[in-house]
Coordinates of C-alpha atoms in Angstrom, one line a residue:
M1337 CA 85.6 106.2 97.9
T1338 CA 84.7 105.6 94.3
V1339 CA 85.2 108.4 91.7
A1340 CA 83.9 108.6 88.2
P1341 CA 86.7 110.4 86.4
E1342 CA 86.2 112.7 83.5
R1343 CA 86.8 111.4 80.0
P1344 CA 90.6 111.2 79.6
A1345 CA 92.7 112.3 76.6
F1346 CA 93.3 109.0 74.8
L1347 CA 92.8 108.1 71.2
D1348 CA 89.7 106.8 69.5
R1349 CA 88.8 105.7 65.9
P1350 CA 87.1 108.6 64.0
A1351 CA 83.9 107.7 62.2
D1352 CA 85.0 109.4 59.0
R1353 CA 88.4 107.6 58.6
P1354 CA 89.5 104.0 58.0
T1355 CA 90.0 101.8 61.0
D1356 CA 93.8 102.2 60.7
W1357 CA 93.6 105.8 61.7
L1358 CA 92.9 107.3 65.2
R1359 CA 92.0 110.7 66.5
C1360 CA 93.6 112.1 69.6
R1361 CA 90.9 113.4 72.1
S1362 CA 93.4 115.9 73.4
C1363 CA 94.6 117.7 70.3
R1364 CA 92.1 116.3 67.8
G1365 CA 94.9 115.4 65.4
F1366 CA 94.9 112.1 63.4
V1367 CA 97.6 109.5 63.8
Y1368 CA 98.2 106.2 62.0
R1369 CA 97.4 103.3 64.3
A1370 CA 100.7 101.5 63.6
R1371 CA 102.7 104.6 64.5
Y1372 CA 100.5 105.1 67.6
E1373 CA 101.4 101.6 68.8
D1374 CA 105.1 102.1 67.9
E1375 CA 105.0 105.3 70.0
L1376 CA 103.8 103.2 73.0
R1377 CA 100.3 104.8 72.6
V1378 CA 101.6 108.3 73.0
C1379 CA 100.2 110.9 70.6
P1380 CA 103.1 112.1 68.4
S1381 CA 101.5 115.5 68.0
C1382 CA 100.7 116.6 71.6
G1383 CA 102.3 113.9 73.8
A1384 CA 99.0 112.7 75.4
H1385 CA 99.5 109.3 77.0
G1386 CA 96.7 106.8 76.1
R1387 CA 95.7 103.9 78.3
V1388 CA 97.7 100.7 78.2
E1389 CA 96.2 97.3 79.2
P1390 CA 98.2 95.2 81.7
E1391 CA 99.6 92.7 79.2
P1392 CA 101.2 95.3 76.9
R1393 CA 102.2 97.3 79.9
A1394 CA 104.1 94.4 81.3
A1395 CA 105.7 93.9 77.9
Q1396 CA 106.8 97.5 77.8
L1397 CA 108.4 97.5 81.3
L1398 CA 109.7 93.9 81.7
D1399 CA 112.4 91.9 79.9
P1400 CA 111.1 89.8 76.9
G1401 CA 110.3 86.3 77.9
S1402 CA 110.5 87.0 81.7
V1403 CA 106.8 87.7 82.4
A1404 CA 105.0 85.0 84.4
P1405 CA 101.5 85.6 85.9
L1406 CA 101.1 85.0 89.6
P1407 CA 98.5 82.5 90.8
V1408 CA 94.9 83.9 91.0
P1409 CA 93.3 83.5 94.5
A1410 CA 89.7 82.4 94.7
V1411 CA 87.4 85.0 96.4
P1412 CA 83.6 85.5 96.7
D1413 CA 82.3 87.2 93.6
D1414 CA 79.3 89.0 95.1
P1415 CA 79.7 89.0 98.9
L1416 CA 76.7 91.3 99.5
S1417 CA 74.4 89.8 96.8
F1418 CA 74.3 93.4 95.6
A1419 CA 71.3 94.3 93.4
T1420 CA 69.4 97.3 92.2
S1421 CA 66.4 97.9 90.1
H1422 CA 68.8 98.0 87.1
G1423 CA 70.2 94.5 87.8
G1424 CA 72.6 92.6 90.0
Y1425 CA 76.3 92.8 90.5
A1426 CA 76.9 89.2 89.7
A1427 CA 75.4 89.7 86.2
E1428 CA 77.6 92.8 85.7
L1429 CA 80.6 90.7 86.6
D1430 CA 79.7 88.1 84.0
R1431 CA 79.2 90.7 81.3
A1432 CA 82.6 92.3 82.1
R1433 CA 84.4 88.9 82.0
A1434 CA 82.7 88.0 78.7
R1435 CA 84.7 90.9 77.2
G1436 CA 88.0 89.0 78.0
V1437 CA 89.0 90.7 81.3
D1438 CA 88.7 88.7 84.5
E1439 CA 89.5 91.4 87.1
G1440 CA 90.8 94.9 87.8
V1441 CA 94.5 93.9 88.3
L1442 CA 97.1 91.6 86.8
C1443 CA 99.9 90.4 89.1
V1444 CA 103.1 89.1 87.5
R1445 CA 106.8 88.4 88.1
G1446 CA 109.6 89.2 85.7
T1447 CA 112.9 91.0 85.4
V1448 CA 114.1 94.4 84.2
Q1449 CA 117.6 94.2 82.7
G1450 CA 118.0 91.0 84.7
H1451 CA 116.8 92.4 88.0
P1452 CA 113.9 90.5 89.5
L1453 CA 110.6 92.4 90.1
I1454 CA 107.0 91.6 91.2
A1455 CA 104.5 93.9 89.5
A1456 CA 100.8 94.5 90.1
I1457 CA 99.2 96.3 87.1
M1458 CA 95.7 97.6 87.4
D1459 CA 93.2 97.4 84.6
F1460 CA 90.8 100.3 84.1
R1461 CA 88.7 98.3 81.7
F1462 CA 87.2 96.2 84.5
F1463 CA 84.8 98.3 86.6
G1464 CA 87.1 101.3 86.2
G1465 CA 89.9 99.5 88.0
S1466 CA 88.0 99.7 91.2
M1467 CA 89.2 97.8 94.2
G1468 CA 87.0 95.1 95.5
G1469 CA 87.9 91.9 97.4
A1470 CA 89.5 90.2 94.4
V1471 CA 91.7 93.2 93.6
G1472 CA 92.7 93.7 97.2
E1473 CA 93.5 90.0 97.7
R1474 CA 95.6 89.8 94.5
L1475 CA 97.5 93.0 95.5
T1476 CA 98.1 91.8 99.0
R1477 CA 99.3 88.4 97.9
A1478 CA 101.7 90.0 95.5
M1479 CA 103.0 92.2 98.3
E1480 CA 103.3 89.1 100.6
L1481 CA 105.3 87.3 97.9
A1482 CA 107.6 90.3 97.5
L1483 CA 108.1 90.2 101.3
R1484 CA 108.9 86.5 101.4
E1485 CA 111.4 86.7 98.5
R1486 CA 112.7 90.2 99.4
T1487 CA 112.0 91.2 95.8
P1488 CA 111.2 94.8 94.8
L1489 CA 107.5 95.6 94.1
L1490 CA 106.1 97.7 91.3
L1491 CA 102.5 99.0 91.5
V1492 CA 101.0 100.4 88.3
T1493 CA 97.8 102.2 89.2
A1494 CA 94.7 103.1 87.2
S1495 CA 91.5 103.2 89.2
G1496 CA 88.3 105.1 90.0
G1497 CA 88.6 104.0 93.7
A1498 CA 86.8 101.4 95.8
R1499 CA 84.1 99.2 94.3
M1500 CA 80.7 100.3 95.5
Q1501 CA 79.0 97.0 94.9
E1502 CA 81.0 95.4 97.7
G1503 CA 80.2 98.0 100.3
A1504 CA 82.4 98.2 103.4
L1505 CA 84.2 95.0 102.4
S1506 CA 85.7 97.0 99.6
L1507 CA 86.7 99.8 102.0
M1508 CA 88.6 97.2 104.1
Q1509 CA 90.9 96.5 101.2
M1510 CA 92.5 99.9 101.8
A1511 CA 93.5 98.9 105.3
K1512 CA 94.6 95.4 104.2
T1513 CA 96.9 96.6 101.4
S1514 CA 98.3 99.5 103.5
R1515 CA 99.2 97.0 106.2
A1516 CA 101.0 94.8 103.6
M1517 CA 102.9 97.9 102.4
A1518 CA 103.9 98.6 106.1
D1519 CA 105.3 95.0 106.3
L1520 CA 107.4 95.7 103.2
D1521 CA 108.7 98.9 104.9
E1522 CA 109.7 97.1 108.0
A1523 CA 111.5 94.4 106.1
G1524 CA 113.3 97.0 103.9
V1525 CA 111.8 95.7 100.6
P1526 CA 111.9 98.5 98.0
T1527 CA 108.6 99.6 96.4
V1528 CA 107.7 101.9 93.5
T1529 CA 104.4 103.2 92.2
L1530 CA 103.7 104.3 88.6
V1531 CA 100.7 106.5 88.6
T1532 CA 98.7 106.3 85.3
D1533 CA 95.6 108.1 84.3
P1534 CA 93.3 108.1 86.3
T1535 CA 94.1 107.1 89.9
Y1536 CA 91.5 108.2 92.4
G1537 CA 89.6 107.4 95.6
G1538 CA 90.5 104.6 97.9
V1539 CA 93.3 103.3 95.6
A1540 CA 95.1 106.7 95.8
A1541 CA 94.4 106.9 99.5
S1542 CA 96.0 103.6 100.4
F1543 CA 98.8 101.5 98.8
T1544 CA 99.4 103.8 95.8
T1545 CA 100.9 106.7 97.9
L1546 CA 102.8 104.5 100.4
A1547 CA 105.7 103.5 98.0
D1548 CA 109.3 104.6 98.5
V1549 CA 109.3 106.2 95.0
I1550 CA 106.2 107.5 93.2
L1551 CA 106.5 108.2 89.5
A1552 CA 103.7 109.4 87.2
E1553 CA 103.1 109.5 83.5
P1554 CA 102.6 113.0 82.0
G1555 CA 99.1 114.2 82.4
A1556 CA 98.1 111.3 84.7
R1557 CA 95.6 112.5 87.3
M1558 CA 95.6 111.4 91.0
G1559 CA 93.5 112.5 93.9
F1560 CA 91.0 111.4 96.6
A1561 CA 88.0 113.2 95.1
G1562 CA 87.6 114.0 91.4
P1563 CA 87.4 117.6 90.1
R1564 CA 83.7 117.5 89.5
V1565 CA 83.0 116.3 93.0
I1566 CA 85.3 119.0 94.4
E1567 CA 83.8 121.8 92.3
Q1568 CA 80.2 120.7 93.2
T1569 CA 81.1 120.6 96.9
I1570 CA 83.1 123.8 97.4
R1571 CA 81.5 125.8 94.5
Q1572 CA 84.9 127.0 93.3
R1573 CA 86.6 126.9 90.0
L1574 CA 89.7 124.6 90.1
P1575 CA 93.1 125.8 88.7
E1576 CA 94.2 124.6 85.2
G1577 CA 95.9 121.3 85.4
F1578 CA 94.6 120.5 88.8
Q1579 CA 95.5 116.9 90.0
T1580 CA 97.6 116.2 86.9
A1581 CA 101.1 114.7 87.3
E1582 CA 102.7 118.0 86.7
F1583 CA 100.5 119.7 89.4
L1584 CA 101.3 116.8 91.8
L1585 CA 105.1 117.2 91.2
A1586 CA 104.9 121.0 91.9
E1587 CA 103.0 120.3 95.1
G1588 CA 105.5 117.8 96.4
L1589 CA 103.3 114.7 96.1
V1590 CA 105.2 112.6 93.5
D1591 CA 108.9 112.1 92.9
G1592 CA 108.9 112.6 89.2
V1593 CA 107.0 112.8 85.9
V1594 CA 108.4 110.3 83.4
Q1595 CA 107.7 109.9 79.7
R1596 CA 106.5 106.4 78.8
S1597 CA 109.5 105.8 76.7
A1598 CA 111.7 106.5 79.6
L1599 CA 109.9 104.4 82.2
R1600 CA 111.8 101.2 81.7
P1601 CA 115.2 102.9 81.9
A1602 CA 114.1 104.7 85.1
L1603 CA 112.8 101.5 86.6
A1604 CA 116.1 99.7 85.7
R1605 CA 118.1 102.5 87.3
L1606 CA 116.2 102.2 90.6
L1607 CA 116.5 98.4 90.5
R1608 CA 120.3 98.6 89.9
M1609 CA 120.7 100.9 92.9
W1610 CA 118.5 98.7 95.1
A1611 CA 120.6 95.7 94.1
A1612 CA 123.8 97.5 95.1
R1613 CA 122.9 97.2 98.8
P1614 CA 125.0 94.4 100.3
A1615 CA 123.6 93.0 103.5
E1616 CA 126.9 93.5 105.4
R1617 CA 130.3 95.1 105.1
P1618 CA 132.9 92.9 103.3
A1619 CA 135.9 91.9 105.4
G1620 CA 138.6 94.6 105.5
E1621 CA 136.3 97.4 104.4
P1622 CA 136.6 100.6 106.6
D1623 CA 134.0 101.3 109.3
I1624 CA 132.4 104.7 109.2
T1625 CA 132.8 105.0 113.0
A1626 CA 136.6 104.2 112.9
P1627 CA 139.2 107.0 112.8
A1628 CA 139.9 108.2 109.3
A1629 CA 143.3 108.3 107.6
T1630 CA 145.4 111.4 107.7
A1631 CA 146.3 113.4 104.7
T1632 CA 148.4 111.9 101.9
A1633 CA 151.6 113.4 100.7
S1634 CA 149.7 114.9 97.8
G1635 CA 147.2 116.5 100.0
A1636 CA 144.3 114.6 98.5
G1637 CA 143.3 112.9 101.7
L1638 CA 141.6 114.2 104.8
L1639 CA 143.2 116.7 107.2
R1640 CA 142.5 115.6 110.8
R1641 CA 144.7 118.1 112.8
A1642 CA 144.2 121.8 112.8
E1643 CA 147.9 122.3 112.2
E1644 CA 147.7 120.5 108.9
V1645 CA 145.1 123.1 107.6
P1646 CA 146.8 126.1 106.0
A1647 CA 146.1 129.3 108.0
G1648 CA 144.0 132.0 106.4
D1649 CA 141.7 134.9 107.1
A1650 CA 138.2 134.0 108.3
W1651 CA 136.6 136.7 106.2
D1652 CA 138.4 135.4 103.1
A1653 CA 136.9 132.0 103.8
V1654 CA 133.4 133.6 104.1
R1655 CA 133.8 135.2 100.7
L1656 CA 135.1 132.0 99.1
A1657 CA 132.3 129.9 100.7
R1658 CA 129.7 132.2 99.1
H1659 CA 131.2 132.3 95.6
A1660 CA 128.5 131.9 93.0
D1661 CA 130.6 129.4 91.0
R1662 CA 131.3 127.1 93.9
P1663 CA 130.2 123.5 93.1
T1664 CA 126.7 122.8 94.4
T1665 CA 124.9 119.6 95.5
L1666 CA 123.7 118.9 92.0
D1667 CA 127.2 119.4 90.6
Y1668 CA 128.6 116.9 93.0
A1669 CA 125.8 114.5 92.3
G1670 CA 126.5 114.6 88.6
Y1671 CA 130.2 114.0 89.1
L1672 CA 130.3 111.6 92.0
L1673 CA 127.2 109.4 91.6
E1674 CA 126.1 106.9 88.9
D1675 CA 122.5 106.3 88.3
F1676 CA 121.5 109.3 90.3
Q1677 CA 117.7 109.5 90.6
E1678 CA 116.5 112.8 92.0
L1679 CA 113.4 112.4 94.3
H1680 CA 111.0 115.3 94.8
G1681 CA 108.6 116.6 97.4
D1682 CA 107.7 116.1 101.1
R1683 CA 104.4 114.3 100.2
M1684 CA 102.6 116.9 102.2
T1685 CA 102.9 120.5 101.1
G1686 CA 105.5 121.1 98.3
D1687 CA 108.9 120.5 96.7
C1688 CA 111.3 123.0 98.1
P1689 CA 114.0 123.8 95.4
A1690 CA 116.6 124.8 98.0
I1691 CA 117.0 121.2 99.1
V1692 CA 117.6 118.4 96.6
G1693 CA 118.2 114.7 97.1
G1694 CA 117.9 111.2 95.7
L1695 CA 119.5 107.8 95.3
G1696 CA 122.7 107.1 93.5
T1697 CA 125.6 104.7 93.5
L1698 CA 129.0 105.8 94.7
D1699 CA 131.9 103.5 93.8
G1700 CA 129.3 100.7 93.2
R1701 CA 127.5 101.3 96.5
T1702 CA 124.0 102.9 96.9
V1703 CA 123.8 106.1 98.9
M1704 CA 121.1 108.7 99.6
L1705 CA 122.5 112.1 98.7
I1706 CA 120.7 115.1 100.2
G1707 CA 121.9 118.7 100.2
H1708 CA 121.2 122.4 99.9
E1709 CA 121.2 123.7 96.4
K1710 CA 122.0 127.4 95.6
G1711 CA 122.4 127.2 91.8
H1712 CA 124.8 129.4 89.9
S1713 CA 123.1 132.0 87.8
T1714 CA 121.2 134.9 89.4
R1715 CA 117.9 133.6 88.1
D1716 CA 118.5 130.0 89.4
R1717 CA 119.8 131.3 92.7
A1718 CA 116.7 133.4 93.2
A1719 CA 114.5 130.4 92.2
R1720 CA 116.2 128.3 94.8
N1721 CA 115.9 130.9 97.6
F1722 CA 119.7 131.1 97.6
G1723 CA 119.9 127.7 99.3
M1724 CA 117.5 128.8 102.1
A1725 CA 115.1 125.9 102.7
T1726 CA 111.5 126.1 103.6
P1727 CA 109.7 123.6 106.0
A1728 CA 108.9 121.6 102.9
G1729 CA 112.6 121.2 102.1
Y1730 CA 113.4 119.9 105.6
R1731 CA 110.5 117.6 105.5
K1732 CA 111.6 116.3 102.1
A1733 CA 115.0 115.7 103.5
A1734 CA 113.4 113.8 106.4
R1735 CA 111.4 111.7 104.1
L1736 CA 114.5 110.7 102.1
M1737 CA 116.4 109.9 105.3
R1738 CA 113.6 107.6 106.4
T1739 CA 113.7 105.9 103.0
A1740 CA 117.4 105.5 103.4
A1741 CA 116.8 103.9 106.8
K1742 CA 114.3 101.5 105.4
L1743 CA 116.6 100.5 102.5
R1744 CA 119.6 100.4 104.8
V1745 CA 121.8 102.7 102.7
P1746 CA 124.1 105.4 104.0
V1747 CA 123.1 109.1 104.0
V1748 CA 125.5 111.8 102.6
D1749 CA 124.3 115.4 103.5
L1750 CA 125.9 118.4 101.7
I1751 CA 125.5 121.6 103.7
D1752 CA 125.6 125.0 101.9
T1753 CA 123.1 127.5 103.1
P1754 CA 123.1 131.0 104.7
G1755 CA 120.3 129.6 106.9
A1756 CA 116.7 128.5 106.9
Y1757 CA 114.3 130.7 104.8
P1758 CA 113.0 133.5 107.0
G1759 CA 109.6 134.1 105.5
L1760 CA 105.9 134.5 106.6
E1761 CA 104.8 131.3 104.8
A1762 CA 107.7 129.4 106.3
E1763 CA 106.6 130.4 109.8
R1764 CA 103.1 129.4 109.0
R1765 CA 104.2 126.0 107.8
G1766 CA 106.3 125.4 111.0
Q1767 CA 109.9 126.2 110.2
S1768 CA 111.1 125.7 113.7
I1769 CA 109.2 122.4 114.1
A1770 CA 110.6 121.1 110.8
I1771 CA 114.2 121.8 111.8
A1772 CA 113.7 120.3 115.3
E1773 CA 112.1 117.1 113.8
S1774 CA 115.1 116.8 111.4
L1775 CA 117.5 117.0 114.3
R1776 CA 115.6 114.4 116.3
L1777 CA 115.3 112.1 113.2
M1778 CA 119.0 112.3 112.3
S1779 CA 120.1 111.6 115.9
R1780 CA 118.3 108.2 115.7
L1781 CA 118.9 107.1 112.1
P1782 CA 120.0 103.5 112.1
V1783 CA 122.3 103.9 109.0
P1784 CA 125.7 105.6 108.6
V1785 CA 125.4 109.4 108.1
V1786 CA 128.2 111.7 106.7
S1787 CA 127.6 115.5 106.6
V1788 CA 129.9 117.7 104.6
V1789 CA 130.0 121.5 104.8
T1790 CA 130.7 122.4 101.2
G1791 CA 130.1 126.2 101.4
E1792 CA 128.2 128.1 104.0
G1793 CA 127.0 126.4 107.2
G1794 CA 124.5 128.9 108.5
S1795 CA 122.8 128.4 111.8
G1796 CA 120.0 125.8 112.4
G1797 CA 119.2 125.7 108.8
A1798 CA 122.6 124.0 108.3
L1799 CA 122.6 121.9 111.4
A1800 CA 119.3 120.4 110.2
L1801 CA 121.4 118.3 107.8
G1802 CA 124.4 118.1 110.2
V1803 CA 123.7 115.5 112.9
A1804 CA 126.0 112.8 111.5
D1805 CA 128.5 110.1 112.5
R1806 CA 131.2 112.1 110.8
V1807 CA 131.1 115.8 109.9
L1808 CA 133.6 117.1 107.4
A1809 CA 134.3 120.5 105.9
L1810 CA 135.9 121.7 102.7
R1811 CA 138.9 123.9 103.3
N1812 CA 137.1 127.2 102.4
S1813 CA 133.8 126.5 104.0
V1814 CA 132.4 128.1 107.1
Y1815 CA 130.0 127.0 109.8
S1816 CA 128.5 129.3 112.4
V1817 CA 125.6 130.1 114.7
I1818 CA 124.9 133.4 112.7
S1819 CA 126.2 135.2 109.7
P1820 CA 129.2 137.6 110.3
E1821 CA 126.9 140.5 109.2
G1822 CA 124.2 139.5 111.6
C1823 CA 126.7 139.1 114.5
A1824 CA 128.3 142.5 113.7
A1825 CA 124.9 144.2 113.6
I1826 CA 123.9 142.8 117.0
L1827 CA 127.1 143.0 119.0
W1828 CA 129.0 145.8 117.2
N1829 CA 125.9 147.8 116.2
D1830 CA 127.7 148.0 112.8
A1831 CA 127.2 145.6 109.9
T1832 CA 130.4 146.7 108.4
A1833 CA 132.3 145.0 111.2
A1834 CA 131.5 141.7 109.6
P1835 CA 135.2 140.8 108.9
E1836 CA 136.0 141.3 112.6
A1837 CA 132.9 139.3 113.6
A1838 CA 134.0 136.5 111.3
R1839 CA 137.4 136.2 113.0
A1840 CA 135.8 136.3 116.5
L1841 CA 133.3 133.6 115.6
K1842 CA 136.1 131.1 114.6
L1843 CA 133.9 129.9 111.8
D1844 CA 136.6 128.8 109.2
A1845 CA 137.5 125.1 108.7
R1846 CA 140.8 125.3 110.6
E1847 CA 139.1 126.6 113.7
L1848 CA 136.1 124.2 113.3
L1849 CA 138.6 121.3 113.3
R1850 CA 140.4 122.7 116.3
H1851 CA 137.2 122.8 118.3
G1852 CA 136.0 119.4 117.2
I1853 CA 133.0 120.8 115.3
V1854 CA 134.2 118.9 112.3
D1855 CA 136.1 115.7 112.3
A1856 CA 138.3 116.4 109.2
V1857 CA 138.9 118.9 106.5
V1858 CA 138.9 118.2 102.8
P1859 CA 141.6 120.2 100.9
E1860 CA 140.6 122.5 98.0
P1861 CA 142.5 123.6 94.9
P1862 CA 144.4 126.9 95.1
G1863 CA 141.9 129.8 94.9
G1864 CA 139.0 127.7 96.1
A1865 CA 136.7 124.9 94.8
H1866 CA 135.2 127.2 92.1
A1867 CA 138.7 127.9 90.6
D1868 CA 139.0 124.2 89.6
P1869 CA 135.7 122.4 90.2
A1870 CA 136.9 119.2 88.6
A1871 CA 139.9 119.0 91.0
A1872 CA 137.6 119.9 93.9
R1873 CA 135.2 117.1 93.1
A1874 CA 138.1 114.7 92.6
A1875 CA 139.6 115.6 95.9
A1876 CA 136.2 115.1 97.5
R1877 CA 136.0 111.6 96.0
R1878 CA 139.5 110.5 96.9
G1879 CA 139.7 112.1 100.3
C1880 CA 136.2 111.7 101.7
W1881 CA 133.1 110.3 100.4
S1882 CA 134.3 107.1 98.6
R1883 CA 135.7 105.9 102.0
S1884 CA 133.2 107.5 104.3
T1885 CA 130.1 105.8 102.8
R1886 CA 131.3 102.3 102.4
S1887 CA 130.4 101.0 105.9
R1888 CA 128.2 98.0 106.0
G1889 CA 127.4 95.6 108.8
V1890 CA 127.8 98.2 111.6
D1891 CA 125.3 97.5 114.4
P1892 CA 122.6 100.2 114.2
A1893 CA 122.5 100.6 118.0
R1894 CA 126.2 101.2 118.0
L1895 CA 125.9 103.8 115.3
V1896 CA 123.2 105.7 117.1
A1897 CA 125.1 105.5 120.4
E1898 CA 128.3 106.8 118.9
R1899 CA 126.5 109.6 117.2
G1900 CA 124.9 110.6 120.4
R1901 CA 128.3 110.6 122.2
R1902 CA 129.8 112.8 119.5
F1903 CA 127.3 115.6 120.1
R1904 CA 126.9 115.0 123.9
R1905 CA 130.5 116.1 124.6
F1906 CA 130.0 119.7 123.2
G1907 CA 130.0 122.1 126.1
T1908 CA 131.4 119.7 128.7

């Protein structure tokens, strides 16, 4: 599909000013041309991002002196001999090339902070960046080169869609490029898309949205059909900001909106993490499926026998597990991980704030961290549904786990939720199906998985992140089929019997270890993790995650089989 996008907010030379001044089409303010270029073509008054041609874009993103164009394949210029009463396609091509642009994409290789990268940068100046045979072939050859060399691929998009003058042959480029992206997925080659304004039609509906990570510049628009087409078709007024990067982020369709000045650091961060993925486990490094060490004399290690866990009241554990100041997933991410890049959205319906996740490095090794997020303040906890995830949250987690499997990096899941969100919209979106699909996916993930109950482990909403090779629990965490209040209301007909129900449910860490629900317990500081968050996070690093996620070279079939046996034994 080809879309004629509306006029974007970029800068143009005003007729009443000298040529060294520009006027922003967004805020109508004036800006000195030299400053505009220094600001990477971003309006200093309103932040509107102007278009950038492929050559300066490559210079902005890649290391100086590292950029080298890839060979240009020869393809038929006018395969349909397309002509109208206004003229022929071949003549239009000649006129476009006479302006100094040979096609709608430039493919290069280079480095970012020394990390190799292959980049395909689309050029809206040439037929609106539309995808014909030449663009599709250049893109596919860049993808094939990335596949052969196992080099990460960057796609910078700017397009109105497929090129009408090449008919169905242009349409076929969608399938060709999508197949090449599938080959990269199968081989575990990382891919990232940078969406720039505009990205529409067949380009958006093929390779653009198939990358592992999708970033977008502020205000960049992406969609299959443009706003005018939609409004004319459905006769409805579209919401403000429809199809902009910010809208796409809120709807769970992109991973992040990044200012142009921050794009190169963000790209470097991803490349560093992707480079920290050794192909196999070095000799002598512990295996995630092997028995873990017992507690150290200082108590900083893992407790593997119930007798080692200090006895306590189950209801006290429930109250400590629910404490508003208890460290959350984002707290642990900020302390434990370097280069953490949060990823957003399920690429389908939304970005549930109750589940967060992303890539980061732990002791120099890349991991995918996923967890429930409650927040601390009343406002933040309410905004995050108190850690109760919607179907979009579980589908976001599943997307990140599939990405981890592709990139062959371990998954660390942090569990802290009263349960899945019990709302009308959640049921409409298939809450039960989303949880069931997560359980099935985790049971077959071909990479190491560690789940840690850091607070509340409530019912199926917790188990959806709990099918792991090793399941650990913080000392004052709880894990149960139902909340004590719910159990008391049903079996005692009295919600005030919750403390008694908590003891009967055997939901505290000591009892969970005794029954084999968890494999080990992580000690907490006196008074609970919230009493000394720094000590709690340090204990977690020393006693659990820094060892549990360093497995490499474990046969995937063995991992899956051992995980299956772990859960098969319950109830026998």
